């Protein structure tokens, strides 16, 4: 029997003509995990609700978890960024927000802030969780340091025109990053021992696809209890997003000039 429909914070995007799509060559295609498996880079478990309130902030949790996987793979550093900070900056409130709005807010506006600066644990109510709003200037300047030092990119794994070979698209995308993915949460098939999409069920949650067993099941990292879940291989996906992070190389022109003159006189 299907679970009662519940909103966890996901609002579906309409994919625009200008949005990047995997295979369009807008982002570098650098293979990071030839196996497509990201198990070695799983971030710390964080739950998006407390006993007192539901944040409806899954688009921040799923997106930041994806970026934390990727950052650890690229730079060997474990990060724990503040979903609360991103939720406030992106204007997230129940019933939720869209993944595109969240990642674009990070990329263009707020950057990323360490969780210990604005943690969920210090908020006793939903109103307190989504405060201070607007974010203080100093807090945002701290968060913006990330986008001053790192370039973030993202692209959809497929669009609405693509109805076939989505599994192959996802396997290909997993070569480059873990995948932010929309699901209909959560209906368990006790015979198959995997989660399934009930017929006609709409997406209501955003989480992370981080691996698979070919032809058997997909591996999901979630922002709820039992954070690792397994989806039926034939699960129908409608929205999935690949991410990209690149460290910005800053050129010190004065040092270049000094070094140039040093070579002239040596």
C-alpha atoms as one frame of an Amber mdcrd trajectory, in Angstrom:
protein
   0.000   0.000   0.000   1.431   3.405  -0.988   2.449   5.858   1.689   0.276
   8.888   2.233   1.557  11.764   0.126   3.670  14.129   2.198   5.689  17.201
   1.293   9.340  17.053   2.373  10.338  20.318   0.715  10.777  19.545  -2.982
   9.212  21.789  -5.610   9.794  20.623  -9.180  11.608  22.864 -11.651  10.560
  23.504 -15.206  13.756  22.953 -17.165  14.460  26.112 -19.159  16.012  26.249
 -22.621  19.108  27.945 -21.193  19.671  25.335 -18.466  22.678  23.064 -18.881
  21.981  19.430 -19.820  24.497  16.603 -19.427  26.150  15.935 -22.766  25.818
  19.525 -23.920  29.529  20.159 -23.214  28.819  23.272 -21.116  30.727  21.809
 -18.145  34.058  19.951 -18.150  33.577  16.180 -18.232  36.351  15.030 -15.902
  35.899  11.438 -14.772  36.385  11.268 -10.992  34.914   7.860 -10.160  35.312
   5.399 -13.000  33.165   2.902 -11.102  30.364   5.419 -10.581  30.394   4.565
  -6.876  30.834   7.272  -4.209  30.669   5.172  -1.031  34.114   6.310   0.166
  33.004   9.943   0.388  29.742   9.780   2.338  29.301  12.880   4.560  28.110
  12.876   8.147  24.438  12.066   8.609  22.197  15.103   9.121  18.450  14.882
   9.564  16.254  17.654   8.166  13.648  17.527  10.934  13.623  17.592  14.720
  11.088  16.349  17.250   9.634  19.882  17.202   9.492  20.808  13.523  10.021
  19.821   9.881  12.256  22.220   7.949  10.947  21.373   4.438  14.523  22.147
   3.417  15.351  18.926   1.562  16.573  20.827  -1.503  19.342  22.361   0.613
  20.132  19.093   2.401  20.261  17.053  -0.812  22.284  19.693  -2.647  24.807
  20.288   0.148  25.220  16.562   0.720  26.030  16.180  -2.986  28.585  18.992
  -2.801  30.114  17.534   0.384  30.587  14.148  -1.343  32.222  15.902  -4.292
  34.426  18.234  -2.254  35.840  15.337  -0.252  36.659  13.469  -3.468  38.301
  16.479  -5.095  40.212  17.999  -2.189  40.330  15.327   0.520  38.491  17.568
   2.995  35.370  16.662   4.927  32.944  19.573   4.952  29.716  20.189   6.798
  27.982  23.257   5.398  24.924  24.929   6.862  21.635  23.968   5.222  19.935
  26.502   7.459  22.061  29.289   5.976  21.316  28.220   2.403  17.603  27.805
   3.145  17.370  31.357   4.478  19.359  32.808   1.580  17.282  30.940  -1.021
  13.979  32.024   0.529  12.983  28.472   1.419   9.892  28.087   3.569   7.298
  25.317   3.814   6.189  23.790   1.523   9.775  23.985   0.188  11.893  25.181
  -2.715  13.267  24.056  -6.063  16.751  22.534  -6.554  17.557  25.056  -9.305
  16.744  28.021  -7.045  18.890  26.586  -4.259  22.022  25.814  -6.293  21.803
  29.106  -8.199  21.525  31.011  -4.909  24.651  29.238  -3.685  26.507  29.797
  -6.962  25.616  33.463  -7.490  24.740  34.913  -4.111  25.425  33.301  -0.748
  28.146  30.701  -1.211  28.568  28.186   1.608  28.930  28.641   5.349  30.277
  26.156   7.896  27.447  24.520   9.805  28.838  25.414  13.227  28.306  29.106
  12.449  24.561  28.721  11.816  23.550  25.208  12.947  20.116  23.654  13.016
  20.741  22.527  16.596  20.502  26.126  17.862  16.972  26.610  16.506  14.094
  25.484  18.731  11.305  26.447  16.335  10.765  26.608  12.578  10.630  30.412
  12.764  13.978  30.462  14.544  15.428  27.998  12.030  14.656  30.392   9.174
  16.234  33.351  10.925  17.967  35.751  10.907  16.270  36.968   7.739  17.635
  38.917   6.027  21.023  37.403   6.732  23.473  39.826   8.378  26.052  41.310
   6.011  28.985  39.786   7.894  27.455  36.305   7.765  26.949  36.498   3.996
  30.431  37.872   3.458  31.743  34.823   5.293  29.685  32.523   3.068  30.728
  34.317  -0.111  34.369  33.458   0.558  33.561  30.036  -0.861  32.465  31.344
  -4.260  35.461  33.663  -4.294  37.677  30.569  -4.128  35.636  27.885  -5.882
  33.576  27.794  -9.059  30.345  25.790  -8.847  28.603  24.326 -11.882  25.543
  22.123 -12.330  23.504  20.536 -15.092  20.409  18.398 -15.441  21.109  14.776
 -16.314  18.184  14.708 -18.771  15.192  16.816 -19.757  11.519  16.082 -20.351
  12.127  15.133 -23.974  14.264  12.169 -22.959  12.048   9.252 -22.008  14.505
   6.400 -22.623  17.950   5.338 -21.396  17.698   7.403 -18.206  19.527   4.656
 -16.325  22.475   4.975 -18.715  22.412   8.768 -18.286  22.572   8.413 -14.509
  25.372   5.847 -14.669  27.288   8.233 -16.934  26.631  11.232 -14.667  27.933
   9.294 -11.652  31.357   9.242 -13.295  31.573  12.979 -12.581  29.714  13.579
  -9.311  27.064  12.254  -6.977  23.618  13.212  -8.255  20.940  15.357  -6.682
  17.746  13.492  -7.450  13.983  13.833  -6.965  12.001  10.900  -5.594   8.532
  10.016  -4.354   9.334   9.308  -0.694   9.031   6.588   0.647   7.210   3.363
  -0.302   8.973   0.105   0.555   8.445  -3.152  -1.309   9.057  -5.868   1.275
   9.310  -8.575  -1.373  11.927  -6.789  -3.473  13.550  -5.176  -0.391  13.814
  -1.821  -2.177  11.856   1.418  -2.334   9.540   1.848  -5.299   7.510   4.595
  -6.934   3.786   3.835  -6.574   1.850   4.255  -9.795   1.084   7.939 -10.360
   3.084   9.128  -7.342   4.696  12.541  -7.799   8.131  13.583  -6.567   8.103
  15.199  -3.125  11.709  14.891  -1.938  15.271  15.756  -3.047  18.201  13.569
  -1.977  21.467  12.101  -3.328  22.095   9.239  -5.737  25.625   8.005  -4.958
  25.932   4.571  -6.564  24.198   1.497  -7.935  24.237  -2.244  -8.452  23.787
  -2.552 -12.184  20.383  -3.912 -13.085  19.436  -4.388  -9.415  19.125  -1.173
  -7.406  20.152   2.457  -6.942  21.936   3.703  -3.797  20.430   6.800  -2.172
  21.783   9.005   0.616  18.925  10.689   2.450  18.364  13.425   5.031  16.064
  11.238   7.126  16.412   8.194   9.389  18.099   5.227   7.716  20.031   7.668
   5.577  21.134   4.988   3.081  18.245   3.616   1.062  17.962   1.377  -2.002
  15.638   2.081  -4.916  14.310  -0.404  -7.427  16.377  -0.443 -10.611  13.279
   0.349 -12.675  12.414   3.387 -10.548  11.228   6.170 -12.846  13.177   9.401
 -12.369  12.089  12.810 -13.633  14.673  15.271 -12.266  18.367  14.653 -11.580
  21.291  17.064 -11.386  25.056  16.642 -11.683  27.429  19.055  -9.895  30.886
  20.488 -10.582  33.407  22.241  -8.325  36.656  23.844  -9.490  39.183  25.691
  -7.358  39.822  29.189  -8.685  43.488  29.819  -9.346  44.277  33.375  -8.330
  47.131  35.171 -10.060  49.227  37.582  -8.030  50.254  40.053 -10.737  52.588
  42.003  -8.457  54.417  38.812  -7.551  54.637  37.938 -11.243  56.257  41.314
 -11.971  58.690  40.911  -9.088  59.612  37.415 -10.258  60.073  38.700 -13.802
  62.566  41.373 -12.738  64.344  38.858 -10.517  64.989  36.698 -13.567  66.393
  39.722 -15.427  68.985  40.406 -12.772  69.924  36.849 -11.884
